[in-house]
Amino acid sequence: MNVIVELEKPLTELEAILRDLKNRQRETQGVDLTPKIRELEEKAQQLRAEIFGNLTPWQRVHMARHPKRPLALDYISRLDDFVELHGDRTYRDDPSIVAGLGVLDGIPVCVIGEQKGRDTKENLYRNFGMPHPEGYRKAQRIMRLAEKFHRPLVTFIDTPGAYPGIGAEERGQSEAIATSLKLLAGLRTPIVVNVTGEGGSGGALAIGLGDHIVMLQHSIYSVASPEPAATILWRDATKAEEAAKRLRLTSDDLFEFGIVDEVIEEPLGGAQRDPEGTIGKVLAADRRAIERLMKLEADTLLDRRYEKYRKLGSHSELVHDRAAR
Amino acid sequence: MNVIVELEKPLTELEAILRDLKNRQRETQGVDLTPKIRELEEKAQQLRAEIFGNLTPWQRVHMARHPKRPLALDYISRLDDFVELHGDRTYRDDPSIVAGLGVLDGIPVCVIGEQKGRDTKENLYRNFGMPHPEGYRKAQRIMRLAEKFHRPLVTFIDTPGAYPGIGAEERGQSEAIATSLKLLAGLRTPIVVNVTGEGGSGGALAIGLGDHIVMLQHSIYSVASPEPAATILWRDATKAEEAAKRLRLTSDDLFEFGIVDEVIEEPLGGAQRDPEGTIGKVLAADRRAIERLMKLEADTLLDRRYEKYRKLGSHSELVHDRAAR
Amino acid sequence: MAPTPNWLRRRAPKPEASSDPLWVVCPECNERVYKKDLAERLFVCPKCGHHFRLGSLDRVALLADGDFHEIGANLVTGDPLQWVDRIPYPQKTSQDRSKSGMLESIVVGTCRIGGIDVGLGVMDFAFRGGTMGSVVGEKIAMLLEECGRRKVPAVLVCASGGARMEEGVIALMQMAKTSLAVQRLGALGVPFVTVLTDPTTGGVSASFGFQADVIIAETGAAIGFAGRRVIDQTIRQKLPDGFQSAEFLLEHGQVDMVVRRTELKGCLTNVLRLLTMKVPA
Amino acid sequence: MAPTPNWLRRRAPKPEASSDPLWVVCPECNERVYKKDLAERLFVCPKCGHHFRLGSLDRVALLADGDFHEIGANLVTGDPLQWVDRIPYPQKTSQDRSKSGMLESIVVGTCRIGGIDVGLGVMDFAFRGGTMGSVVGEKIAMLLEECGRRKVPAVLVCASGGARMEEGVIALMQMAKTSLAVQRLGALGVPFVTVLTDPTTGGVSASFGFQADVIIAETGAAIGFAGRRVIDQTIRQKLPDGFQSAEFLLEHGQVDMVVRRTELKGCLTNVLRLLTMKVPA
Ligand SMILES: [Zn+2]
Ligand SMILES: [Zn+2]
């Protein structure tokens, strides 16, 4: 169960009552419900501040996984003339990655997104947004198209991670991610990355190496999703909450680390409380970044991309006596 | 049963007797067997001329499939320091295509060959030299290596065709061949192709688009192997002999069509009667071609490759009244 | 009223495949369909949506905005192999020409699709099963070269049983010739789109058919490398349901999309616009 | 007698994993093996051929012709996340340093292999499971940049449990950093070879591990993206025999070859010679 959905239950109920009251007010012109409505609205506002004012990392993980949070296709379908392209041309079409061509406010772009489902059926179809190698190979095809036709590449990250299964290993999950990274590293066209949901591990980064990284306030981004991280660290997936706390996976952290270039604020309570507005803000940020990046020569673009990541790290020279070695 | 093996049976027997006599001559120094040996040698020579002097197209098909004919690895293992590279990096290593790096008389090259087996077990392993898509994708990887490191690409064609099976279709046999062809078309390094056995259909051409095409005298090369050609033409695979006659698939034909640039003569009776010598002649031809092609700028090389194939065809303008249309 | 497009003016009467001049039976739903209805519905069965094969001129009519300026219209094939089986090959192609009303299994030319200048080539199964011989290779090379000169995208609609056996290894070499032309066009940064219609197999699918930037399959098309007869003879086992169908290929990652004929022009226009649109400075 | 190579001179006494100072039990054949024997045989079991994990300095000794000029030898990691679980991360790494005798999980430098100038990086499982954090990323970037400047091939011997959790997303970004360095080296036309040893997984296999021109797997190595524990927790079904073994990867087309440790230097030399050899003018 999503802890945010649990947490916001009183608010959701209150909001339902409010909606009901407002409808009644509109229909019956008899009793004046305005004072009651105002009272409840104030209460709701207070409740929102209480619930969402100071989320823990674990709650933010669940905010990023909120069942109503806008998903990749919600952003992508806002592009003009979006055409979805399918398949890796070698093995399978992987529905956990969507890709295609579209127009962003007058600029033709290539897009790639990791796609979760909204319900169980859709989630089974989308494999909970966990790509197989063929998903990354479809993405590579679109990356090459972007380069060939000089279209900016826009990506949307939302995955717990690359799928850890038998077929995925047999068909080279490592190779698929590695090749995506190498391709993005040398792609002679601007790359704008959006972390809109869950950014889990190499499976996220495989479409996330780029020139400008946008992150939604309540998204998360980490070396591994809390559950596998806990398994790896303590051989105990139930310690995911502990891992979430340690991993520094919030947008504040990522911005502070210099990994994310721009954080987009969400409405109090999360993006799903104003999907249209949030999507618009994200796409506007992408548009601004593209416009700026398109002015650069390809060589300059690649140099800047290189420098951006080259300096990420935390290390120093050991100066004391090395006899211990 | 191979019709050449049948046909050459009396000769094979005679040659066995001769070998036996010569051994006896060497061991026992008593009786002088020289006249007898000379007589039989003359007879063998006569028999060879009779059997091989005027082969039909169908017999030449079987010469190209002779169980003792040198196979791709026989040529490739004559390179210095040959290292075999495996796998398509996405699905499987296909043993019906071998590929790697080696040195041809001082020149580092990349090589690709279609590999049949010598016996049933090996043929099952090599799938009778019929590649799956992953075989062509392994070849593509080696093509890209050749381009990256400016090594000439040398290929050895010997296949009845690309494998026509369920898995092959599922994983995109068409796409694999098409992509190989496109890659070879633009490869900025010399490509020398050897037709050393059976050149069957797109499965052969997929490693056969190049700058200099060498063909062994008794190899064949055609739009389809005689058996599938007969199936396609007359829905009757047993008419393969008829198809072989019609298809004009001998080295004489191919040279006449301007598709093959150089035909290497084989010993009377076929390459297997002097494998070492034949392999040496083929590799020497490759070496000469490479030396010549390496002198060209990449753009010139590509222009010539384009022109070479651009003019292949047989068509004319219809001049009479087109009212019938 | 718009003027009659030029390709329509010199069009021959459509040859009839079935004997009944008015009605045809749908192979999918077995319903009798009135031929005139069928033609008006782009040869899609009004009962079940089955896509009948479409002639190349009908296809041009479906896709081109108006005029279609044919290239290499008068090219006819030679007889490189001096092929004879039942009858000599030149006699076969001569019969094909009278029977089909076409000179060869492809028409190529320039036109507009949804207002976008393109080079368009359309194969026709009615002429020797849409097989590729010298003329197909030559016309495609001419078309792609013209697209390269004019920097307009190329669209090839495939419908072919593969390489033409009667032109032997010369037909095989058309795979190389067209691949070189596709590669050269790509090096110029010009988009290339293919539409795979029923059937697209062999030397056509294994060359330009699968070399495009975007590959569209038409609903119901059979697409593959090897023909079913050849596969049957090799593996002698039951083929899976939907094997080599457009939908099967989509699932196996081979094509970008499967599109109904009624939506084809709109979809193609959109794809072409997305690929040719200039990025604002 | 050749002079002692420089990397050997400043080598710490090898830390012992098992308690018995003289003998070790082979996990494959359960035979007791005399440790000195094992070291002389490159840590390959004399009974069954099992490849024990090899320390990075032993690996350098195995591969380098003589001197090894280390790069970034004094680099130690920071604590970007201010990580604490049982104990603070800086305390963990400090313990790792004393325990392993190494400063980090990789050594990189320049040397010759079979007479060929190369840049060589070797990971060490004994230091935090060979995990990749800031220092691994930085040292690899430094090495590949040096290879680019000197136009000498790069060889990376991988042995890693993946990205280092305690450095979180900073560790993840080392995948990007190393990928960029690999791409840049490749754009210069300089060869890059990896040797995947036991184990190579996660962020290391999914970045530079699988980005090489030629990928060599060492006999018996476990190689994969996801660790077995994570896979078990996800799919809860039995894994196939030999799953994620070097041989399994060869069969699935992922690696170029599987090579025994005793033949590794010869093989690597040959590959490097083939990739660096000049074409005569
Ligand atoms: Zn119907
Ligand atoms: Zn042992």
PDB file of C-alpha atoms in Angstrom, chain B residues 64-228:
ATOM      1  CA  ALA B  64      30.753 -26.552 -54.282  1.00  0.00           C
ATOM      2  CA  ARG B  65      29.220 -28.756 -51.559  1.00  0.00           C
ATOM      3  CA  HIS B  66      31.916 -31.424 -51.634  1.00  0.00           C
ATOM      4  CA  PRO B  67      32.380 -32.754 -48.098  1.00  0.00           C
ATOM      5  CA  LYS B  68      36.145 -32.289 -48.281  1.00  0.00           C
ATOM      6  CA  ARG B  69      36.097 -28.801 -49.804  1.00  0.00           C
ATOM      7  CA  PRO B  70      38.034 -26.224 -47.735  1.00  0.00           C
ATOM      8  CA  LEU B  71      35.666 -24.352 -45.397  1.00  0.00           C
ATOM      9  CA  ALA B  72      35.794 -20.779 -44.125  1.00  0.00           C
ATOM     10  CA  LEU B  73      37.817 -21.661 -41.031  1.00  0.00           C
ATOM     11  CA  ASP B  74      40.385 -23.449 -43.197  1.00  0.00           C
ATOM     12  CA  TYR B  75      41.095 -20.122 -44.854  1.00  0.00           C
ATOM     13  CA  ILE B  76      40.773 -18.036 -41.733  1.00  0.00           C
ATOM     14  CA  SER B  77      43.060 -20.203 -39.628  1.00  0.00           C
ATOM     15  CA  ARG B  78      45.806 -19.595 -42.191  1.00  0.00           C
ATOM     16  CA  LEU B  79      45.891 -15.964 -41.043  1.00  0.00           C
ATOM     17  CA  ASP B  80      48.574 -15.096 -38.496  1.00  0.00           C
ATOM     18  CA  ASP B  81      47.454 -14.617 -34.898  1.00  0.00           C
ATOM     19  CA  PHE B  82      43.794 -15.204 -35.681  1.00  0.00           C
ATOM     20  CA  VAL B  83      41.533 -14.394 -32.718  1.00  0.00           C
ATOM     21  CA  GLU B  84      37.914 -15.409 -32.976  1.00  0.00           C
ATOM     22  CA  LEU B  85      35.378 -12.956 -31.591  1.00  0.00           C
ATOM     23  CA  HIS B  86      32.004 -14.261 -30.538  1.00  0.00           C
ATOM     24  CA  GLY B  87      28.463 -13.093 -30.129  1.00  0.00           C
ATOM     25  CA  ASP B  88      26.062 -10.437 -31.301  1.00  0.00           C
ATOM     26  CA  ARG B  89      26.015  -8.823 -27.826  1.00  0.00           C
ATOM     27  CA  THR B  90      22.242  -9.101 -27.734  1.00  0.00           C
ATOM     28  CA  TYR B  91      21.002 -12.651 -28.042  1.00  0.00           C
ATOM     29  CA  ARG B  92      23.348 -15.498 -28.893  1.00  0.00           C
ATOM     30  CA  ASP B  93      26.597 -16.581 -30.456  1.00  0.00           C
ATOM     31  CA  ASP B  94      25.755 -18.120 -33.816  1.00  0.00           C
ATOM     32  CA  PRO B  95      28.334 -20.762 -34.783  1.00  0.00           C
ATOM     33  CA  SER B  96      27.309 -20.661 -38.451  1.00  0.00           C
ATOM     34  CA  ILE B  97      29.195 -17.409 -38.750  1.00  0.00           C
ATOM     35  CA  VAL B  98      32.785 -17.092 -37.557  1.00  0.00           C
ATOM     36  CA  ALA B  99      34.432 -13.726 -37.205  1.00  0.00           C
ATOM     37  CA  GLY B 100      37.510 -12.166 -35.760  1.00  0.00           C
ATOM     38  CA  LEU B 101      40.819 -10.423 -36.143  1.00  0.00           C
ATOM     39  CA  GLY B 102      43.927 -11.681 -37.875  1.00  0.00           C
ATOM     40  CA  VAL B 103      46.927 -10.737 -39.926  1.00  0.00           C
ATOM     41  CA  LEU B 104      47.090 -11.459 -43.641  1.00  0.00           C
ATOM     42  CA  ASP B 105      50.671 -11.389 -44.803  1.00  0.00           C
ATOM     43  CA  GLY B 106      51.530  -8.421 -42.602  1.00  0.00           C
ATOM     44  CA  ILE B 107      48.205  -6.610 -42.903  1.00  0.00           C
ATOM     45  CA  PRO B 108      45.835  -6.617 -39.925  1.00  0.00           C
ATOM     46  CA  VAL B 109      42.353  -7.532 -41.119  1.00  0.00           C
ATOM     47  CA  CYS B 110      38.880  -8.259 -39.816  1.00  0.00           C
ATOM     48  CA  VAL B 111      37.354 -11.474 -41.119  1.00  0.00           C
ATOM     49  CA  ILE B 112      33.873 -12.946 -41.365  1.00  0.00           C
ATOM     50  CA  GLY B 113      33.036 -16.360 -42.760  1.00  0.00           C
ATOM     51  CA  GLU B 114      30.032 -18.602 -43.110  1.00  0.00           C
ATOM     52  CA  GLN B 115      30.976 -21.909 -41.599  1.00  0.00           C
ATOM     53  CA  LYS B 116      29.597 -25.339 -42.466  1.00  0.00           C
ATOM     54  CA  GLY B 117      30.478 -28.518 -40.636  1.00  0.00           C
ATOM     55  CA  ARG B 118      32.529 -31.478 -41.849  1.00  0.00           C
ATOM     56  CA  ASP B 119      30.331 -34.176 -40.352  1.00  0.00           C
ATOM     57  CA  THR B 120      26.774 -34.515 -39.091  1.00  0.00           C
ATOM     58  CA  LYS B 121      27.568 -33.505 -35.543  1.00  0.00           C
ATOM     59  CA  GLU B 122      29.513 -30.465 -36.613  1.00  0.00           C
ATOM     60  CA  ASN B 123      26.862 -29.601 -39.174  1.00  0.00           C
ATOM     61  CA  LEU B 124      24.191 -29.617 -36.518  1.00  0.00           C
ATOM     62  CA  TYR B 125      26.378 -27.310 -34.446  1.00  0.00           C
ATOM     63  CA  ARG B 126      27.014 -25.026 -37.427  1.00  0.00           C
ATOM     64  CA  ASN B 127      23.404 -25.326 -38.620  1.00  0.00           C
ATOM     65  CA  PHE B 128      24.754 -26.440 -42.030  1.00  0.00           C
ATOM     66  CA  GLY B 129      26.204 -22.975 -42.478  1.00  0.00           C
ATOM     67  CA  MET B 130      22.790 -21.314 -42.402  1.00  0.00           C
ATOM     68  CA  PRO B 131      22.983 -18.239 -40.176  1.00  0.00           C
ATOM     69  CA  HIS B 132      20.294 -16.923 -37.874  1.00  0.00           C
ATOM     70  CA  PRO B 133      19.830 -13.150 -37.456  1.00  0.00           C
ATOM     71  CA  GLU B 134      22.261 -13.171 -34.534  1.00  0.00           C
ATOM     72  CA  GLY B 135      24.948 -14.489 -36.892  1.00  0.00           C
ATOM     73  CA  TYR B 136      24.535 -11.480 -39.148  1.00  0.00           C
ATOM     74  CA  ARG B 137      24.461  -9.208 -36.103  1.00  0.00           C
ATOM     75  CA  LYS B 138      27.769 -10.681 -34.952  1.00  0.00           C
ATOM     76  CA  ALA B 139      29.090  -9.962 -38.435  1.00  0.00           C
ATOM     77  CA  GLN B 140      27.848  -6.367 -38.159  1.00  0.00           C
ATOM     78  CA  ARG B 141      29.802  -5.926 -34.966  1.00  0.00           C
ATOM     79  CA  ILE B 142      32.962  -7.007 -36.753  1.00  0.00           C
ATOM     80  CA  MET B 143      32.163  -4.730 -39.701  1.00  0.00           C
ATOM     81  CA  ARG B 144      31.969  -1.781 -37.292  1.00  0.00           C
ATOM     82  CA  LEU B 145      35.264  -2.826 -35.693  1.00  0.00           C
ATOM     83  CA  ALA B 146      36.868  -2.945 -39.125  1.00  0.00           C
ATOM     84  CA  GLU B 147      35.700   0.578 -39.836  1.00  0.00           C
ATOM     85  CA  LYS B 148      36.677   1.935 -36.435  1.00  0.00           C
ATOM     86  CA  PHE B 149      40.221   0.607 -36.660  1.00  0.00           C
ATOM     87  CA  HIS B 150      40.629   1.007 -40.430  1.00  0.00           C
ATOM     88  CA  ARG B 151      41.168  -2.672 -41.036  1.00  0.00           C
ATOM     89  CA  PRO B 152      40.241  -4.158 -44.403  1.00  0.00           C
ATOM     90  CA  LEU B 153      37.305  -6.537 -44.121  1.00  0.00           C
ATOM     91  CA  VAL B 154      37.713  -9.980 -45.688  1.00  0.00           C
ATOM     92  CA  THR B 155      34.707 -12.288 -45.961  1.00  0.00           C
ATOM     93  CA  PHE B 156      34.192 -15.912 -46.965  1.00  0.00           C
ATOM     94  CA  ILE B 157      30.831 -16.903 -48.397  1.00  0.00           C
ATOM     95  CA  ASP B 158      29.685 -20.500 -47.995  1.00  0.00           C
ATOM     96  CA  THR B 159      26.023 -20.951 -47.197  1.00  0.00           C
ATOM     97  CA  PRO B 160      22.931 -22.507 -48.745  1.00  0.00           C
ATOM     98  CA  GLY B 161      21.171 -19.397 -47.452  1.00  0.00           C
ATOM     99  CA  ALA B 162      19.981 -17.662 -44.317  1.00  0.00           C
ATOM    100  CA  TYR B 163      18.083 -20.124 -42.125  1.00  0.00           C
ATOM    101  CA  PRO B 164      14.346 -20.217 -42.854  1.00  0.00           C
ATOM    102  CA  GLY B 165      12.898 -21.074 -39.446  1.00  0.00           C
ATOM    103  CA  ILE B 166      10.524 -19.774 -36.794  1.00  0.00           C
ATOM    104  CA  GLY B 167      13.095 -18.269 -34.448  1.00  0.00           C
ATOM    105  CA  ALA B 168      14.953 -16.695 -37.343  1.00  0.00           C
ATOM    106  CA  GLU B 169      11.782 -14.966 -38.521  1.00  0.00           C
ATOM    107  CA  GLU B 170      10.828 -13.914 -34.990  1.00  0.00           C
ATOM    108  CA  ARG B 171      14.184 -12.284 -34.441  1.00  0.00           C
ATOM    109  CA  GLY B 172      14.161 -10.509 -37.781  1.00  0.00           C
ATOM    110  CA  GLN B 173      16.091 -12.382 -40.448  1.00  0.00           C
ATOM    111  CA  SER B 174      15.080  -9.705 -42.956  1.00  0.00           C
ATOM    112  CA  GLU B 175      16.166  -6.872 -40.706  1.00  0.00           C
ATOM    113  CA  ALA B 176      19.481  -8.554 -39.947  1.00  0.00           C
ATOM    114  CA  ILE B 177      20.366  -9.022 -43.617  1.00  0.00           C
ATOM    115  CA  ALA B 178      19.065  -5.577 -44.574  1.00  0.00           C
ATOM    116  CA  THR B 179      21.132  -3.907 -41.867  1.00  0.00           C
ATOM    117  CA  SER B 180      24.250  -5.844 -42.861  1.00  0.00           C
ATOM    118  CA  LEU B 181      23.828  -4.691 -46.447  1.00  0.00           C
ATOM    119  CA  LYS B 182      23.355  -1.063 -45.433  1.00  0.00           C
ATOM    120  CA  LEU B 183      26.383  -1.241 -43.188  1.00  0.00           C
ATOM    121  CA  LEU B 184      28.581  -2.760 -45.891  1.00  0.00           C
ATOM    122  CA  ALA B 185      27.292  -0.158 -48.354  1.00  0.00           C
ATOM    123  CA  GLY B 186      28.707   2.647 -46.258  1.00  0.00           C
ATOM    124  CA  LEU B 187      31.706   0.952 -44.643  1.00  0.00           C
ATOM    125  CA  ARG B 188      34.669   3.291 -44.914  1.00  0.00           C
ATOM    126  CA  THR B 189      37.254   0.557 -45.289  1.00  0.00           C
ATOM    127  CA  PRO B 190      38.043  -1.870 -48.127  1.00  0.00           C
ATOM    128  CA  ILE B 191      35.890  -4.993 -48.362  1.00  0.00           C
ATOM    129  CA  VAL B 192      37.204  -8.097 -50.114  1.00  0.00           C
ATOM    130  CA  VAL B 193      34.714 -10.910 -50.602  1.00  0.00           C
ATOM    131  CA  ASN B 194      35.544 -14.538 -51.349  1.00  0.00           C
ATOM    132  CA  VAL B 195      32.953 -16.968 -52.664  1.00  0.00           C
ATOM    133  CA  THR B 196      34.639 -20.193 -51.664  1.00  0.00           C
ATOM    134  CA  GLY B 197      31.734 -22.629 -51.571  1.00  0.00           C
ATOM    135  CA  GLU B 198      28.031 -22.093 -51.897  1.00  0.00           C
ATOM    136  CA  GLY B 199      26.702 -18.580 -52.320  1.00  0.00           C
ATOM    137  CA  GLY B 200      22.994 -18.880 -51.656  1.00  0.00           C
ATOM    138  CA  SER B 201      20.682 -15.876 -51.747  1.00  0.00           C
ATOM    139  CA  GLY B 202      20.526 -12.858 -49.450  1.00  0.00           C
ATOM    140  CA  GLY B 203      22.117 -14.986 -46.775  1.00  0.00           C
ATOM    141  CA  ALA B 204      25.305 -14.962 -48.828  1.00  0.00           C
ATOM    142  CA  LEU B 205      25.061 -11.387 -50.025  1.00  0.00           C
ATOM    143  CA  ALA B 206      24.689 -10.187 -46.425  1.00  0.00           C
ATOM    144  CA  ILE B 207      28.450 -10.609 -46.097  1.00  0.00           C
ATOM    145  CA  GLY B 208      29.088 -10.237 -49.816  1.00  0.00           C
ATOM    146  CA  LEU B 209      28.642  -6.594 -50.771  1.00  0.00           C
ATOM    147  CA  GLY B 210      32.179  -5.390 -51.332  1.00  0.00           C
ATOM    148  CA  ASP B 211      34.876  -3.781 -53.408  1.00  0.00           C
ATOM    149  CA  HIS B 212      36.583  -6.837 -54.867  1.00  0.00           C
ATOM    150  CA  ILE B 213      34.826 -10.161 -55.300  1.00  0.00           C
ATOM    151  CA  VAL B 214      36.923 -13.291 -55.650  1.00  0.00           C
ATOM    152  CA  MET B 215      35.303 -16.587 -56.628  1.00  0.00           C
ATOM    153  CA  LEU B 216      36.735 -20.055 -56.636  1.00  0.00           C
ATOM    154  CA  GLN B 217      36.229 -21.801 -59.954  1.00  0.00           C
ATOM    155  CA  HIS B 218      33.899 -24.494 -58.654  1.00  0.00           C
ATOM    156  CA  SER B 219      31.961 -22.356 -56.242  1.00  0.00           C
ATOM    157  CA  ILE B 220      28.416 -21.315 -57.041  1.00  0.00           C
ATOM    158  CA  TYR B 221      26.520 -18.099 -56.393  1.00  0.00           C
ATOM    159  CA  SER B 222      22.862 -17.579 -57.059  1.00  0.00           C
ATOM    160  CA  VAL B 223      19.682 -15.778 -56.119  1.00  0.00           C
ATOM    161  CA  ALA B 224      18.633 -18.888 -54.216  1.00  0.00           C
ATOM    162  CA  SER B 225      20.047 -22.365 -53.720  1.00  0.00           C
ATOM    163  CA  PRO B 226      18.688 -24.714 -56.391  1.00  0.00           C
ATOM    164  CA  GLU B 227      16.338 -26.499 -53.960  1.00  0.00           C
ATOM    165  CA  PRO B 228      14.473 -23.446 -52.617  1.00  0.00           C
TER     166      PRO B 228
END
